[in-house]
């Protein structure tokens, strides 16, 4: 042991320092390689399925593009066989849009009337509270007068809409509404004239609004916005009814 130490001491100091530096450098390189090995393997393992997924989605996209091109070509062939096909398609789209408007699935704007129904004074008791029945009566009379679109506090009224009492508020579609209630309706220019001359509306005012002290105000407006129906359309049962219109 003393002989080895003596030999090391006999070496020049520069050689000793260089040897130690090379030894440390080799250790650091080995440690870095051993540390990066798992990371490189992990990145490669993760990247392979991502590449396969991307290639699969790209293949699906190319297939869909090819189907679109083929369908467009088929439509062109059908239109060439029947020149009136394009007109029929436009009429079909127009009928579909009219059906969507009639079903309340499209927001509309137009001339109409807006009613504001409020509770009466405290002296009237429970009878002086505006109820779902009052709102239903007003909505029904507006339909009979020729209204084309109706909303209650911003809730579109459609064929499946229910208006019921829930405590001190009412439920319209799936929305809880508190008084006062604003019933907006779009219709013909003489909508309000038709309404106030109808027997049902006159009876509603004389038998319900005036005796209970309910406050009912109306405004004829040049522009009323009626939003689209925001709920789901799911009919459980329906049957066609013959139209009585000429």
PDB file of N, CA and C in Angstrom, residues 16 18 47 60-61 123 147 175 179 217:
ATOM      1  N   UNK A  16      -2.285  13.851 -12.204  1.00  0.00           N
ATOM      2  CA  UNK A  16      -3.234  13.429 -11.184  1.00  0.00           C
ATOM      3  C   UNK A  16      -4.556  14.184 -11.345  1.00  0.00           C
ATOM      4  N   UNK A  18      -5.726  15.649 -14.036  1.00  0.00           N
ATOM      5  CA  UNK A  18      -6.387  15.262 -15.283  1.00  0.00           C
ATOM      6  C   UNK A  18      -7.075  13.911 -15.138  1.00  0.00           C
ATOM      7  N   UNK A  47     -45.744   7.332 -27.973  1.00  0.00           N
ATOM      8  CA  UNK A  47     -45.943   7.975 -29.274  1.00  0.00           C
ATOM      9  C   UNK A  47     -46.530   7.014 -30.297  1.00  0.00           C
ATOM     10  N   UNK A  60     -60.291   7.723 -41.747  1.00  0.00           N
ATOM     11  CA  UNK A  60     -61.735   7.934 -41.662  1.00  0.00           C
ATOM     12  C   UNK A  60     -62.144   9.229 -42.340  1.00  0.00           C
ATOM     13  N   UNK A  61     -61.352  10.269 -42.141  1.00  0.00           N
ATOM     14  CA  UNK A  61     -61.653  11.552 -42.759  1.00  0.00           C
ATOM     15  C   UNK A  61     -61.618  11.447 -44.275  1.00  0.00           C
ATOM     16  N   UNK A 123    -105.539  43.415  -0.019  1.00  0.00           N
ATOM     17  CA  UNK A 123    -106.897  43.279   0.519  1.00  0.00           C
ATOM     18  C   UNK A 123    -107.695  42.203  -0.205  1.00  0.00           C
ATOM     19  N   UNK A 147    -103.056  34.635 -32.884  1.00  0.00           N
ATOM     20  CA  UNK A 147    -101.625  34.767 -32.578  1.00  0.00           C
ATOM     21  C   UNK A 147    -100.846  33.651 -33.251  1.00  0.00           C
ATOM     22  N   UNK A 175     -89.380  25.875 -16.781  1.00  0.00           N
ATOM     23  CA  UNK A 175     -88.875  27.085 -16.126  1.00  0.00           C
ATOM     24  C   UNK A 175     -89.863  27.553 -15.062  1.00  0.00           C
ATOM     25  N   UNK A 179     -94.289  36.127 -10.658  1.00  0.00           N
ATOM     26  CA  UNK A 179     -95.019  37.302 -11.156  1.00  0.00           C
ATOM     27  C   UNK A 179     -94.167  38.560 -11.008  1.00  0.00           C
ATOM     28  N   UNK A 217    -102.357  45.029 -17.935  1.00  0.00           N
ATOM     29  CA  UNK A 217    -102.052  46.130 -18.862  1.00  0.00           C
ATOM     30  C   UNK A 217    -101.607  45.534 -20.193  1.00  0.00           C
TER      31      UNK A 217
END
